[in-house]
mmCIF file of C-alpha atoms and ligand atoms in Angstrom:
data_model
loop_
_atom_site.group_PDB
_atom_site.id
_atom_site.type_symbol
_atom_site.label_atom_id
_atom_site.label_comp_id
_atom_site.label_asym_id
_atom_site.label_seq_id
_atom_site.Cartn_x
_atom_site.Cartn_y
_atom_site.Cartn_z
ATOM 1 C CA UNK A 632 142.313 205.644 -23.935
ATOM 2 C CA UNK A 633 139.926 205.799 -27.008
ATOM 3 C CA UNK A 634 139.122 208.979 -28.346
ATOM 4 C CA UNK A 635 135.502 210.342 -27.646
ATOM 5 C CA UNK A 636 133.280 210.346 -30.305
ATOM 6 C CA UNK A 637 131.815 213.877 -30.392
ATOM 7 C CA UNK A 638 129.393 214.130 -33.850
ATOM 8 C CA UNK A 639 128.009 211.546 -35.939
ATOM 9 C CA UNK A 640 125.667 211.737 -38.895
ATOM 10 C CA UNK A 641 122.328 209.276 -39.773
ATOM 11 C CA UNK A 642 120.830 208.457 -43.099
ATOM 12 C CA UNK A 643 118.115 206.327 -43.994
ATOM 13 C CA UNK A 644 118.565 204.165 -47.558
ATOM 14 C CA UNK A 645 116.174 202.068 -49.846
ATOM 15 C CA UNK A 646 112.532 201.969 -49.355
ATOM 16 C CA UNK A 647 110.888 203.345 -46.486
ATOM 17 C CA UNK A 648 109.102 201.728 -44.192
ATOM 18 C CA UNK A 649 107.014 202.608 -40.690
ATOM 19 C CA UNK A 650 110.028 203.074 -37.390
ATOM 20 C CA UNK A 651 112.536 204.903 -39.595
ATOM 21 C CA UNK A 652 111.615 208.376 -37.241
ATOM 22 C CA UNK A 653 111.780 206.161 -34.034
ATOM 23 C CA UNK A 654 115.336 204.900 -35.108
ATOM 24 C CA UNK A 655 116.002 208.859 -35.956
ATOM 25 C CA UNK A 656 114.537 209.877 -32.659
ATOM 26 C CA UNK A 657 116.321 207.247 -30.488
ATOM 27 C CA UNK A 658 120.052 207.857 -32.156
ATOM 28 C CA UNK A 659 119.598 211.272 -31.547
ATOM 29 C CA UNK A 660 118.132 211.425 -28.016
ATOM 30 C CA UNK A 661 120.927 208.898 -26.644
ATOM 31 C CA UNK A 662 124.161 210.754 -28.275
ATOM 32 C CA UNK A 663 122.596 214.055 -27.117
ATOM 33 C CA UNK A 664 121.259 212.671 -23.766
ATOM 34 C CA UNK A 665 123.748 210.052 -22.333
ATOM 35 C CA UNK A 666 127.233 211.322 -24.809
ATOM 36 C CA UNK A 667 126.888 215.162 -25.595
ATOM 37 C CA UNK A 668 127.174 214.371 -29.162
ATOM 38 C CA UNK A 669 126.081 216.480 -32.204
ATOM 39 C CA UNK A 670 124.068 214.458 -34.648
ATOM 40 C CA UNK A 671 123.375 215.884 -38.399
ATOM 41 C CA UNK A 672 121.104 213.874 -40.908
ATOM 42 C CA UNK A 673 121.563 213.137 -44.708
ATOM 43 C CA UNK A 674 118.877 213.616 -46.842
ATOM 44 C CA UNK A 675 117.342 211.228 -49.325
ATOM 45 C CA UNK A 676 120.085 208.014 -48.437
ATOM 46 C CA UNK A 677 123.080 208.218 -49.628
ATOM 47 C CA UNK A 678 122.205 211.415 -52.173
ATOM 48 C CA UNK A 679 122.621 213.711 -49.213
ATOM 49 C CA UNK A 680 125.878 212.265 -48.232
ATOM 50 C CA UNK A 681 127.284 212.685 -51.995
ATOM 51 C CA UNK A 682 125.268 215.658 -52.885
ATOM 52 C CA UNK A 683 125.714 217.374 -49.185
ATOM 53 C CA UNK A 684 122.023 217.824 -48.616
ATOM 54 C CA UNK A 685 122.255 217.732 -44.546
ATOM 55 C CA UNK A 686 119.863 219.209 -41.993
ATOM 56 C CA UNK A 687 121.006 219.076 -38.149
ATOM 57 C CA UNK A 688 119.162 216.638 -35.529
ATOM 58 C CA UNK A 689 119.201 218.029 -32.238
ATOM 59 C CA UNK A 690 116.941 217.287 -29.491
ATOM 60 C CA UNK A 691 113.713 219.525 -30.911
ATOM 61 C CA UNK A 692 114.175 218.103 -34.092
ATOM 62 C CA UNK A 693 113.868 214.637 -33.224
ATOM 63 C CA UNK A 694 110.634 215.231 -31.071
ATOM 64 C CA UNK A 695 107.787 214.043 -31.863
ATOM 65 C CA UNK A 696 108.446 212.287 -34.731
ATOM 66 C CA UNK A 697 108.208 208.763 -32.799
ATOM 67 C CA UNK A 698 104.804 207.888 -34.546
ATOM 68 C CA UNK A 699 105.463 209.436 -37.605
ATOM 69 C CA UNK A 700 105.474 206.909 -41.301
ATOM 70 C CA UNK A 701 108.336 207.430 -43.565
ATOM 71 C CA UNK A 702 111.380 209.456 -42.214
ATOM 72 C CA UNK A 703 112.078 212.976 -42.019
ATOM 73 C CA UNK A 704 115.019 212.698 -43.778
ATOM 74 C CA UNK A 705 113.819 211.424 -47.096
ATOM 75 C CA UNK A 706 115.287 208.002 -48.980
ATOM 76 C CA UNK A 707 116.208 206.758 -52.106
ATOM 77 C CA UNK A 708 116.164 202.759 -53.576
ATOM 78 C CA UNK A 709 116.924 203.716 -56.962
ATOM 79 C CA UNK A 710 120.253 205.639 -56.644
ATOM 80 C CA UNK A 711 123.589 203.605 -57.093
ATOM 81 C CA UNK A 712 126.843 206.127 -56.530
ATOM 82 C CA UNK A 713 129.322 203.957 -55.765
ATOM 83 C CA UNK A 714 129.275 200.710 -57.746
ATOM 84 C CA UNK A 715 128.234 198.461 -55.305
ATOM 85 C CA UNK A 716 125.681 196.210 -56.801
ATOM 86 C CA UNK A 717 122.651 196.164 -54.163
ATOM 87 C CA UNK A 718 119.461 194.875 -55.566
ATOM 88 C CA UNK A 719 117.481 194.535 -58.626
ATOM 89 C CA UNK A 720 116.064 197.833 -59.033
ATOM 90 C CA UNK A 721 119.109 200.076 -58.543
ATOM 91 C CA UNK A 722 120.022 202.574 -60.958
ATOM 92 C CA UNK A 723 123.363 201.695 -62.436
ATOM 93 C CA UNK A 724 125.118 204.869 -63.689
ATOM 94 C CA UNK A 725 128.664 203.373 -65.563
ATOM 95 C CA UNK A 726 131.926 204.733 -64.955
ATOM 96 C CA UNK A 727 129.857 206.595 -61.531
ATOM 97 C CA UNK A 728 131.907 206.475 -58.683
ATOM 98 C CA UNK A 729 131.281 209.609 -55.970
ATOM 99 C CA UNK A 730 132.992 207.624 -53.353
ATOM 100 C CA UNK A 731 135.668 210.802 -53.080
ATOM 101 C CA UNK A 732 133.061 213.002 -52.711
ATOM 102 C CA UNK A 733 130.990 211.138 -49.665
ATOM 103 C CA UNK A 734 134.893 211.278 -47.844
ATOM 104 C CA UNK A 735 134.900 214.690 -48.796
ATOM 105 C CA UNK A 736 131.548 215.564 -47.591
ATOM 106 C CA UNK A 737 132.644 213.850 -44.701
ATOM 107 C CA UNK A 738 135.196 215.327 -43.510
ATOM 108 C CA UNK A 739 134.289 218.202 -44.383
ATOM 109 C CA UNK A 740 130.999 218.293 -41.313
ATOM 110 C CA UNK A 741 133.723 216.260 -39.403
ATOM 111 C CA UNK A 742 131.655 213.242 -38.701
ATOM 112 C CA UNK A 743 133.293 210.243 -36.242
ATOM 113 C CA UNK A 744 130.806 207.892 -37.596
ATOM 114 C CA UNK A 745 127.962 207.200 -40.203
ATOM 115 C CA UNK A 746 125.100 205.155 -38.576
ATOM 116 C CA UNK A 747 123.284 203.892 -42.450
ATOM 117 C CA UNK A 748 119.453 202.851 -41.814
ATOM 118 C CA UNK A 749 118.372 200.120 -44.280
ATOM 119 C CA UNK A 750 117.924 196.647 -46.029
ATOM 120 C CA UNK A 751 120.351 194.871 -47.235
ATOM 121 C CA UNK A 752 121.179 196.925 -50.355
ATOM 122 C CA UNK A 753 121.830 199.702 -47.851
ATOM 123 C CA UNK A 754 123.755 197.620 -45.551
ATOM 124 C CA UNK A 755 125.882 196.497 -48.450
ATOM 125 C CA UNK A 756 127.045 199.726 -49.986
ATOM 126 C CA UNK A 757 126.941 200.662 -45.953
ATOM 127 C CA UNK A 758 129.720 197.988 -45.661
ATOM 128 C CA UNK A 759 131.443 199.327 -48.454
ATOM 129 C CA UNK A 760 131.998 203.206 -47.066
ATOM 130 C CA UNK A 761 133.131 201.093 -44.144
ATOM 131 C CA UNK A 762 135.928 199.632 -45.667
ATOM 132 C CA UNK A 763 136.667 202.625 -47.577
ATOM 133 C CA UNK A 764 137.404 204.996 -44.691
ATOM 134 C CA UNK A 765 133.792 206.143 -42.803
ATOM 135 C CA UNK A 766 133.186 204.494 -39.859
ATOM 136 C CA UNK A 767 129.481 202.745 -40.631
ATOM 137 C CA UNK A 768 127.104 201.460 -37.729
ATOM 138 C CA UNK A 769 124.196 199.559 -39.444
ATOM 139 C CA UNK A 770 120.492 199.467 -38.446
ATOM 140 C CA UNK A 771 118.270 196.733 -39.915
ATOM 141 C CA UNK A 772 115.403 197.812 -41.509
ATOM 142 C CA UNK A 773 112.619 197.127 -44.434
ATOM 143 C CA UNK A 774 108.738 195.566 -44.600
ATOM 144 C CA UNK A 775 110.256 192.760 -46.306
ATOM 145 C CA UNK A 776 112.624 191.149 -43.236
ATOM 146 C CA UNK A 777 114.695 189.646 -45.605
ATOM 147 C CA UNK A 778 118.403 190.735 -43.503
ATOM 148 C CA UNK A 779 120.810 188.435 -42.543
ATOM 149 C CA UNK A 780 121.627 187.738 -38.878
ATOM 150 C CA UNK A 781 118.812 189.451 -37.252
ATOM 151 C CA UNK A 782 115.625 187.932 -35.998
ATOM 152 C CA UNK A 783 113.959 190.570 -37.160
ATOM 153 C CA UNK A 784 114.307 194.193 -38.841
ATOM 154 C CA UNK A 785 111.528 197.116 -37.906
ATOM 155 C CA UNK A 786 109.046 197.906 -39.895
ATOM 156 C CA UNK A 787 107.789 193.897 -40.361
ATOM 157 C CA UNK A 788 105.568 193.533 -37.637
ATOM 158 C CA UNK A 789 103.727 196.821 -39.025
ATOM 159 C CA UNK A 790 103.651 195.497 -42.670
ATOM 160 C CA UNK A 791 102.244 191.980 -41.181
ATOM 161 C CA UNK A 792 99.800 194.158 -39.228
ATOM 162 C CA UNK A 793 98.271 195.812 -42.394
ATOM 163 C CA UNK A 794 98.130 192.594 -44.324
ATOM 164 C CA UNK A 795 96.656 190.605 -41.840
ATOM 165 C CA UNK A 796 93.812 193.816 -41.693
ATOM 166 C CA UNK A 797 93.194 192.624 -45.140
ATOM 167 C CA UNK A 798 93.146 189.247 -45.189
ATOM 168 C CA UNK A 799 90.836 189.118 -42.563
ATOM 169 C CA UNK A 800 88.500 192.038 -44.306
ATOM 170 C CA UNK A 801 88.523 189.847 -47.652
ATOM 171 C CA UNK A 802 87.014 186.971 -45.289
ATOM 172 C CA UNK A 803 83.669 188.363 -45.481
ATOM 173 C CA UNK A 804 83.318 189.620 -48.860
ATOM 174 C CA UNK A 805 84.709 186.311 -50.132
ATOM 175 C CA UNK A 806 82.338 184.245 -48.004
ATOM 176 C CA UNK A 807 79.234 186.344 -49.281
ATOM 177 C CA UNK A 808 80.378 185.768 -52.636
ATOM 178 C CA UNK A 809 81.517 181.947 -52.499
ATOM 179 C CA UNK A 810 84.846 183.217 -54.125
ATOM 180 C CA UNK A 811 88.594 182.387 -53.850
ATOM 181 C CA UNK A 812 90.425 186.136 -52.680
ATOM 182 C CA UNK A 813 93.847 186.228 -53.342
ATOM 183 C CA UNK A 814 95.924 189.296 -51.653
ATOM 184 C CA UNK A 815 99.085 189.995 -53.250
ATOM 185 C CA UNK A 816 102.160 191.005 -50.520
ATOM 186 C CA UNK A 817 105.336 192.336 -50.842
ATOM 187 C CA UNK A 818 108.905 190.864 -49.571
ATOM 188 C CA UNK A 819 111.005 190.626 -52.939
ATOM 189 C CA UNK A 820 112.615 187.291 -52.993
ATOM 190 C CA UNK A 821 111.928 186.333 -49.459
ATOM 191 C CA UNK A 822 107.849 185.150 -48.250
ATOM 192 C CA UNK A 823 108.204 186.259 -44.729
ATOM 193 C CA UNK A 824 105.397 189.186 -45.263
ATOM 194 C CA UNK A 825 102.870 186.015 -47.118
ATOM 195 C CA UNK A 826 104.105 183.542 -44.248
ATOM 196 C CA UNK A 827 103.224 186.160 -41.201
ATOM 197 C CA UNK A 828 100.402 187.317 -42.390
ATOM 198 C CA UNK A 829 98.908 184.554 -44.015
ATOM 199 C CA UNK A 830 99.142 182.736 -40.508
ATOM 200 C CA UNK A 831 97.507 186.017 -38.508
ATOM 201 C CA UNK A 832 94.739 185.979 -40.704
ATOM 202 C CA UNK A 833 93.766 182.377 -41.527
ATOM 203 C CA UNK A 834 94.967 181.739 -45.063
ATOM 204 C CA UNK A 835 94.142 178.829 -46.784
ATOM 205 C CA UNK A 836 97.009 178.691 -49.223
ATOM 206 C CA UNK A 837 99.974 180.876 -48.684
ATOM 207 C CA UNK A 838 102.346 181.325 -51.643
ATOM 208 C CA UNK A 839 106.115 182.038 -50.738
ATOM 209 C CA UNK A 840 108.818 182.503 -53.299
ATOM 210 C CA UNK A 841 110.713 179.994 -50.932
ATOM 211 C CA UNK A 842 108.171 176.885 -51.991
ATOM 212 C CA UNK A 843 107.757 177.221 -55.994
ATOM 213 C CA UNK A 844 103.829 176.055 -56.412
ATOM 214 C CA UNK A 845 102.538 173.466 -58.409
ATOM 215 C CA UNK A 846 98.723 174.932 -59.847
ATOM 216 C CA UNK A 847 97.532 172.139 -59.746
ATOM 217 C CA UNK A 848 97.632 171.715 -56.005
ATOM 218 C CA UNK A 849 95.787 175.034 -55.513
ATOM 219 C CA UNK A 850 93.247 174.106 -57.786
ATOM 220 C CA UNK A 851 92.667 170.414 -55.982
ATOM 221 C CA UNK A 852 92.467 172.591 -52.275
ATOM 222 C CA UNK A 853 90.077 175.211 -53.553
ATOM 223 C CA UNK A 854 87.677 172.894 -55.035
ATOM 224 C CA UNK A 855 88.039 170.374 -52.265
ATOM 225 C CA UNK A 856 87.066 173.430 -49.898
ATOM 226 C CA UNK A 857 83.659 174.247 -51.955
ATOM 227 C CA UNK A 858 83.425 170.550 -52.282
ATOM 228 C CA UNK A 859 83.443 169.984 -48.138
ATOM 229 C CA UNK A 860 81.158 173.143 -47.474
ATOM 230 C CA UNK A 861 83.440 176.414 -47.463
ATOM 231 C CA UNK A 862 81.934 179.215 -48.902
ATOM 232 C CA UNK A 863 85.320 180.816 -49.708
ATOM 233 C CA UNK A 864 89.178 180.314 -49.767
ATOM 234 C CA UNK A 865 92.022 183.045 -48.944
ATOM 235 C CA UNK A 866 95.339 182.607 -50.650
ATOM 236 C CA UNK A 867 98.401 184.630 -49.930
ATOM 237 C CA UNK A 868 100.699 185.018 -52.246
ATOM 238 C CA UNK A 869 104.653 186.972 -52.022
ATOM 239 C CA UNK A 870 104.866 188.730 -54.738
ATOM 240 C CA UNK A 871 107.826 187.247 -55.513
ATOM 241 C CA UNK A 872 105.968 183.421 -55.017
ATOM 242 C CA UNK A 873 106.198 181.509 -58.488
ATOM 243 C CA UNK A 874 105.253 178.123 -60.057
ATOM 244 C CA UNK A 875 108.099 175.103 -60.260
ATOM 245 C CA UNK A 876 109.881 175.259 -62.931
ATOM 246 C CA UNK A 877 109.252 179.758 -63.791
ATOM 247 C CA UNK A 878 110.292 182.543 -62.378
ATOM 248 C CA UNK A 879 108.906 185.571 -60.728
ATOM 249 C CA UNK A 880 106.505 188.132 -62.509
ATOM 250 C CA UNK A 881 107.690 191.508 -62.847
ATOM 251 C CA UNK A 882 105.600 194.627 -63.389
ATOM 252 C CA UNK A 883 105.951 196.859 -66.576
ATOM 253 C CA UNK A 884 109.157 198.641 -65.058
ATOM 254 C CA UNK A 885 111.053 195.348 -65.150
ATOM 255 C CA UNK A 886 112.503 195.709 -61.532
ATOM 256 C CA UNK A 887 109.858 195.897 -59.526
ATOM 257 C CA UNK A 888 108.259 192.513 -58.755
ATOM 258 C CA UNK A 889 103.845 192.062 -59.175
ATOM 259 C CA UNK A 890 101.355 190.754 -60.842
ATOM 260 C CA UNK A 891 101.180 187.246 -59.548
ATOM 261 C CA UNK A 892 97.799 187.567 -58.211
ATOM 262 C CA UNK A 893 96.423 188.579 -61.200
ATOM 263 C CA UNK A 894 97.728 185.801 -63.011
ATOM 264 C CA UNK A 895 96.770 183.257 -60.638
ATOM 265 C CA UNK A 896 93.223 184.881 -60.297
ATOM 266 C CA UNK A 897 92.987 184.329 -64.309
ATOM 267 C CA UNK A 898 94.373 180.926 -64.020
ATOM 268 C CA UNK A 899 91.812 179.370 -61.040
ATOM 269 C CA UNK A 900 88.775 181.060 -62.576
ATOM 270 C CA UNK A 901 89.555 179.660 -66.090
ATOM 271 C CA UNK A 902 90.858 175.943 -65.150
ATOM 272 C CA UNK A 903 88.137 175.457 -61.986
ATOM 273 C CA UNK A 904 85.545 177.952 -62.802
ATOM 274 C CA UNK A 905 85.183 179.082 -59.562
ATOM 275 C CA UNK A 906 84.783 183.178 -59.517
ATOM 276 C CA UNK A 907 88.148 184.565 -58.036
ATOM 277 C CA UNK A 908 89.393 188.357 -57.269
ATOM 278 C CA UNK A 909 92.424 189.609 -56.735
ATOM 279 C CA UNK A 910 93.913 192.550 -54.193
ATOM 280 C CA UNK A 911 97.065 194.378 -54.375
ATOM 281 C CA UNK A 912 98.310 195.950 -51.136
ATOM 282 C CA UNK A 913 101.324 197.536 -52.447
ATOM 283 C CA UNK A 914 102.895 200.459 -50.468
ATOM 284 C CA UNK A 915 100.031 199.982 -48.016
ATOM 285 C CA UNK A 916 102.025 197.897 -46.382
ATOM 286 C CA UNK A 917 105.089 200.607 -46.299
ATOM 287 C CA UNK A 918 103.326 204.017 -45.044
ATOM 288 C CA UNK A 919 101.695 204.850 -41.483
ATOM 289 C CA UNK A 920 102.188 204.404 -38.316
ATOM 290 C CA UNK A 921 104.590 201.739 -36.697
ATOM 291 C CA UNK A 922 102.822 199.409 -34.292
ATOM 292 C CA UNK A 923 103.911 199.356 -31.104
ATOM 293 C CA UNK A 924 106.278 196.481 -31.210
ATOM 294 C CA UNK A 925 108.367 198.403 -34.767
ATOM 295 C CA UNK A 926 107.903 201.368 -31.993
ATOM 296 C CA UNK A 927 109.845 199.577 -29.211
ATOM 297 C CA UNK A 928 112.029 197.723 -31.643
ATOM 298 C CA UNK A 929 113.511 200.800 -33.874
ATOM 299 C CA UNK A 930 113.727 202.950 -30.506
ATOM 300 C CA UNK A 931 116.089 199.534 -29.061
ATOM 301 C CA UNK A 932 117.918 199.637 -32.178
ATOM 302 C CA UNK A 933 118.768 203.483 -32.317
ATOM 303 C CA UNK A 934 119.543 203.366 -28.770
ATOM 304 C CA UNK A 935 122.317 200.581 -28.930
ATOM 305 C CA UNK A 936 123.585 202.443 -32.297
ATOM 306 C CA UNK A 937 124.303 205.177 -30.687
ATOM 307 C CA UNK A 938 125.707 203.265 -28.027
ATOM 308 C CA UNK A 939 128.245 201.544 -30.524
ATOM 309 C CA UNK A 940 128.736 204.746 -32.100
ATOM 310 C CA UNK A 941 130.161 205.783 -28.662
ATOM 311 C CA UNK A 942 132.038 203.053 -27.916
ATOM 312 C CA UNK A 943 133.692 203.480 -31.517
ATOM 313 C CA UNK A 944 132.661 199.588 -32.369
ATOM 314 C CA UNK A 945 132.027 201.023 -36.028
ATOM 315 C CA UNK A 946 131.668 198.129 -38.776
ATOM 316 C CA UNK A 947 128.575 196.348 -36.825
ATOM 317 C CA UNK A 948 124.953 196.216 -37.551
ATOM 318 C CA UNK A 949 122.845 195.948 -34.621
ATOM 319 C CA UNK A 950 120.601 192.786 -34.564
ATOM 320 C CA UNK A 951 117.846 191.608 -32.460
ATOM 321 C CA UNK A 952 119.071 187.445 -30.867
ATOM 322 C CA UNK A 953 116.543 185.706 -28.846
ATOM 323 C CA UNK A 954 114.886 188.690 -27.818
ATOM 324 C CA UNK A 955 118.447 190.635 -26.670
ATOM 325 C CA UNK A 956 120.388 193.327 -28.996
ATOM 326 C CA UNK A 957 123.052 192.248 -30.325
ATOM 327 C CA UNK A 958 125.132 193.432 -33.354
ATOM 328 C CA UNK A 959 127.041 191.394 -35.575
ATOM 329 C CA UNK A 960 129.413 192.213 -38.399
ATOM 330 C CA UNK A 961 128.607 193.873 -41.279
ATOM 331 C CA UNK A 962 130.620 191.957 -43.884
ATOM 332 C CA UNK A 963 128.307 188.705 -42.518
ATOM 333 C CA UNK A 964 125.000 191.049 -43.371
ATOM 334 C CA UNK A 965 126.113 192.580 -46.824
ATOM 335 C CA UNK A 966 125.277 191.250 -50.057
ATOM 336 C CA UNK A 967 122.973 188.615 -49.384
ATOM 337 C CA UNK A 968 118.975 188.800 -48.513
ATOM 338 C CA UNK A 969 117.987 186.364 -45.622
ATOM 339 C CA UNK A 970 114.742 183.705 -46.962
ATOM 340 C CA UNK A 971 112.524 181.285 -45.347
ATOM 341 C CA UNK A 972 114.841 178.252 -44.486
ATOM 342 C CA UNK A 973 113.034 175.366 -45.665
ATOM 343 C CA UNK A 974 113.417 173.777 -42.364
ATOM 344 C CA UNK A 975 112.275 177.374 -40.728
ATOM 345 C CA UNK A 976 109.521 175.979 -37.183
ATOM 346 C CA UNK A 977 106.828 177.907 -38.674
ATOM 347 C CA UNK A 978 106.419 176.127 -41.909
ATOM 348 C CA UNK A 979 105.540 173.063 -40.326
ATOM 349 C CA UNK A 980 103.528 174.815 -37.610
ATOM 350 C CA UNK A 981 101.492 176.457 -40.542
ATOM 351 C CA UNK A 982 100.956 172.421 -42.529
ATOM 352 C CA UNK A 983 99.913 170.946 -39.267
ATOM 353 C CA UNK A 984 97.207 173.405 -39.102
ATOM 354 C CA UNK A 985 95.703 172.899 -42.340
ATOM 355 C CA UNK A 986 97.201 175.342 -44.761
ATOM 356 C CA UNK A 987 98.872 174.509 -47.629
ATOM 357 C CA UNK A 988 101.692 176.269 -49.493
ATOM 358 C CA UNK A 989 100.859 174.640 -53.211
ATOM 359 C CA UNK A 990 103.472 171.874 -53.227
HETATM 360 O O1 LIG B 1078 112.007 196.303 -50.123
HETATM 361 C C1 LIG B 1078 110.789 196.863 -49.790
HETATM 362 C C2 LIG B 1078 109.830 196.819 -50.943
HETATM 363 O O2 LIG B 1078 108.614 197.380 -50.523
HETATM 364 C C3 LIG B 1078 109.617 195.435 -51.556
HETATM 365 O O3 LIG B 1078 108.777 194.625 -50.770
HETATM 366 C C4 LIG B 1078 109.068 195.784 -52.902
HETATM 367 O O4 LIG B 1078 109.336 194.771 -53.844
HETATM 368 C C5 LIG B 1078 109.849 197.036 -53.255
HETATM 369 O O5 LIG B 1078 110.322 197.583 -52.037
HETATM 370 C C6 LIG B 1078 109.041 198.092 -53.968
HETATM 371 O O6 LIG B 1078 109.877 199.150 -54.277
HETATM 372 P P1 LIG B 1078 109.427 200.582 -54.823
HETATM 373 O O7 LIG B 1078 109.351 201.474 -53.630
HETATM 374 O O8 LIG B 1078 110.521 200.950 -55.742
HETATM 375 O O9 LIG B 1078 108.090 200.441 -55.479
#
């Protein structure tokens, strides 16, 4: 007979993004509810679990906290403590290695399981405790829904939400002005943010990473807008989106990707003469309130975490299939960032439409 799983602990890693509390919330209220569990929480990713920054997460802790941006137990995308390489903007400390003191830690609050929140950089060094001795569950999350095997992570649908806010608030100004408005999104390397949002909201051009632009092509369907009638065009562009043959922009802090729109606001206003702006969303699209659906989705995934956690089935992320949750291995999830298949439905849904994506 398997062993019951009495206390488990929760951290969140990387950047934050809106449904981290309802993941919190729902992990909690299931092992308390439906298992007896105890449930403590690291703070700040995988800090608290080195560092032993831990605050407990019974049943009034996790209440009312559903709604709630960020997460009440603070995260980290900078911090690398074990040597696992997880994405570009880590902070690689050499010779660092505190993986005796997260056993240590532990054992010592005599956890049964460690259910890691996050991207794929999370995931990944998530994977890595696994196999190291601490029984991982993984939870999908970022803005950017660039994880393997999962339809979708939380916290997408409420980035999409924001941008599409703005693209279709830019609609207005732009067509007062007869200008091209560019809005710069976030996703790293992957254009599912640009692709989403650029649908919702009725851009003309959307920019992925995935589809390396040709400038030329944006300039011919800009000017063949004005030159129909249109008073404005929209583009979208990933922040990670980039012209054939270069590579992504980087801000000052060389790992943190931006400044495309800038660039390519520069570029059509010299080359076409056509009067262009530019607007950054940034961590807009991270803070705030989930929307319903990163509500429902992050509560789905808690609950069949905690489930797992219960059932022992460690070494799993939980995934959404079809509409059904799932969970799938987490040595198929770690290391590598799902993109835009080239061959991905809503590509060609988007061309048939009208909207072009530069090439
Ligand atoms: O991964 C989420 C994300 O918001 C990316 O879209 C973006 O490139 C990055 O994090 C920004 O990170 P930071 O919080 O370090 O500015």
């Amino acid at each position: 007979m398997k062993k019951k799983i009495k206390r488990i602990g929760i951290l969140t890693g990387g950047g934050d993004c809106p449904g981290l509390n309802a993941v919190i919330r729902a992990v909690a209220k299931t092992a308390i509810n439906v298992y007896g569990m105890q449930v403590i929480g690291f703070q700040d990713g995988f800090s608290g679990l080195v560092m032993d920054k831990t605050i407990p997460l019974g049943y009034d802790h996790v209440s009312n906290i559903l709604t709630q941006g960020g997460t009440i137990l603070g995260t980290s995308n900078k911090d690398n403590f074990f040597g696992v390489k997880r994405n570009e903007s880590q902070r690689v400390i050499p010779g660092q290695n505190r993986l005796k003191d997260a056993l240590r830690i532990y054992r010592k609050h005599k956890l049964e399981g460690l259910i890691c929140v996050g991207g794929d950089g999370t995931l990944t060094v998530g994977y890595h405790l696994h196999q190291s001795g601490i029984p991982v569950i993984g939870v999908p999350k970022t803005i950017d829904n660039d994880v393997m095997h999962t339809d979708q992570t939380f916290g997408f649908d409420s980035a999409v939400w924001i941008a599409t806010l703005a693209v279709d608030r830019l609609h207005s100004t732009a067509a007062s002005h007869r200008r091209v408005m560019i809005v710069e999104v976030m996703g790293r390397s992957a254009g599912w943010i640009a692709l989403h949002s650029g649908m919702a909201g009725g851009g003309d051009i959307i920019l992925i990473p995935e589809i390396p632009y040709d400038l030329k092509k944006v300039y011919s369907v800009v000017q063949k807008r004005f030159q129909k009638g249109r008073r404005f065009s929209i583009i979208v562009v990933a922040e990670g989106a980039h012209r054939k043959g270069e590579t992504p922009i980087y801000m000052k802090k060389a790992h943190n990707l931006g400044g495309i729109s800038a660039q390519l606001a520069e570029n059509i206003e010299k080359d076409t003469g056509i009067e262009c702006r530019f607007t950054v969303l940034g961590h807009l699209q991270r803070g705030g309130t989930p929307t319903p659906f990163d509500r429902v989705l992050a509560t789905r995934y808690g609950h069949h975490a905690a489930h797992l956690a219960a059932a022992g089935e460690f070494g799993h992320m939980v995934s959404l299939k079809n509409s059904a949750i799932e969970s799938v291995h987490l040595s198929l999830v770690a290391g590598v960032p799902r993109r835009i298949p080239l061959d991905f439905p809503l590509l060609q849904t988007a061309r048939d439409v009208g909207t072009s994506f530069g090439d």
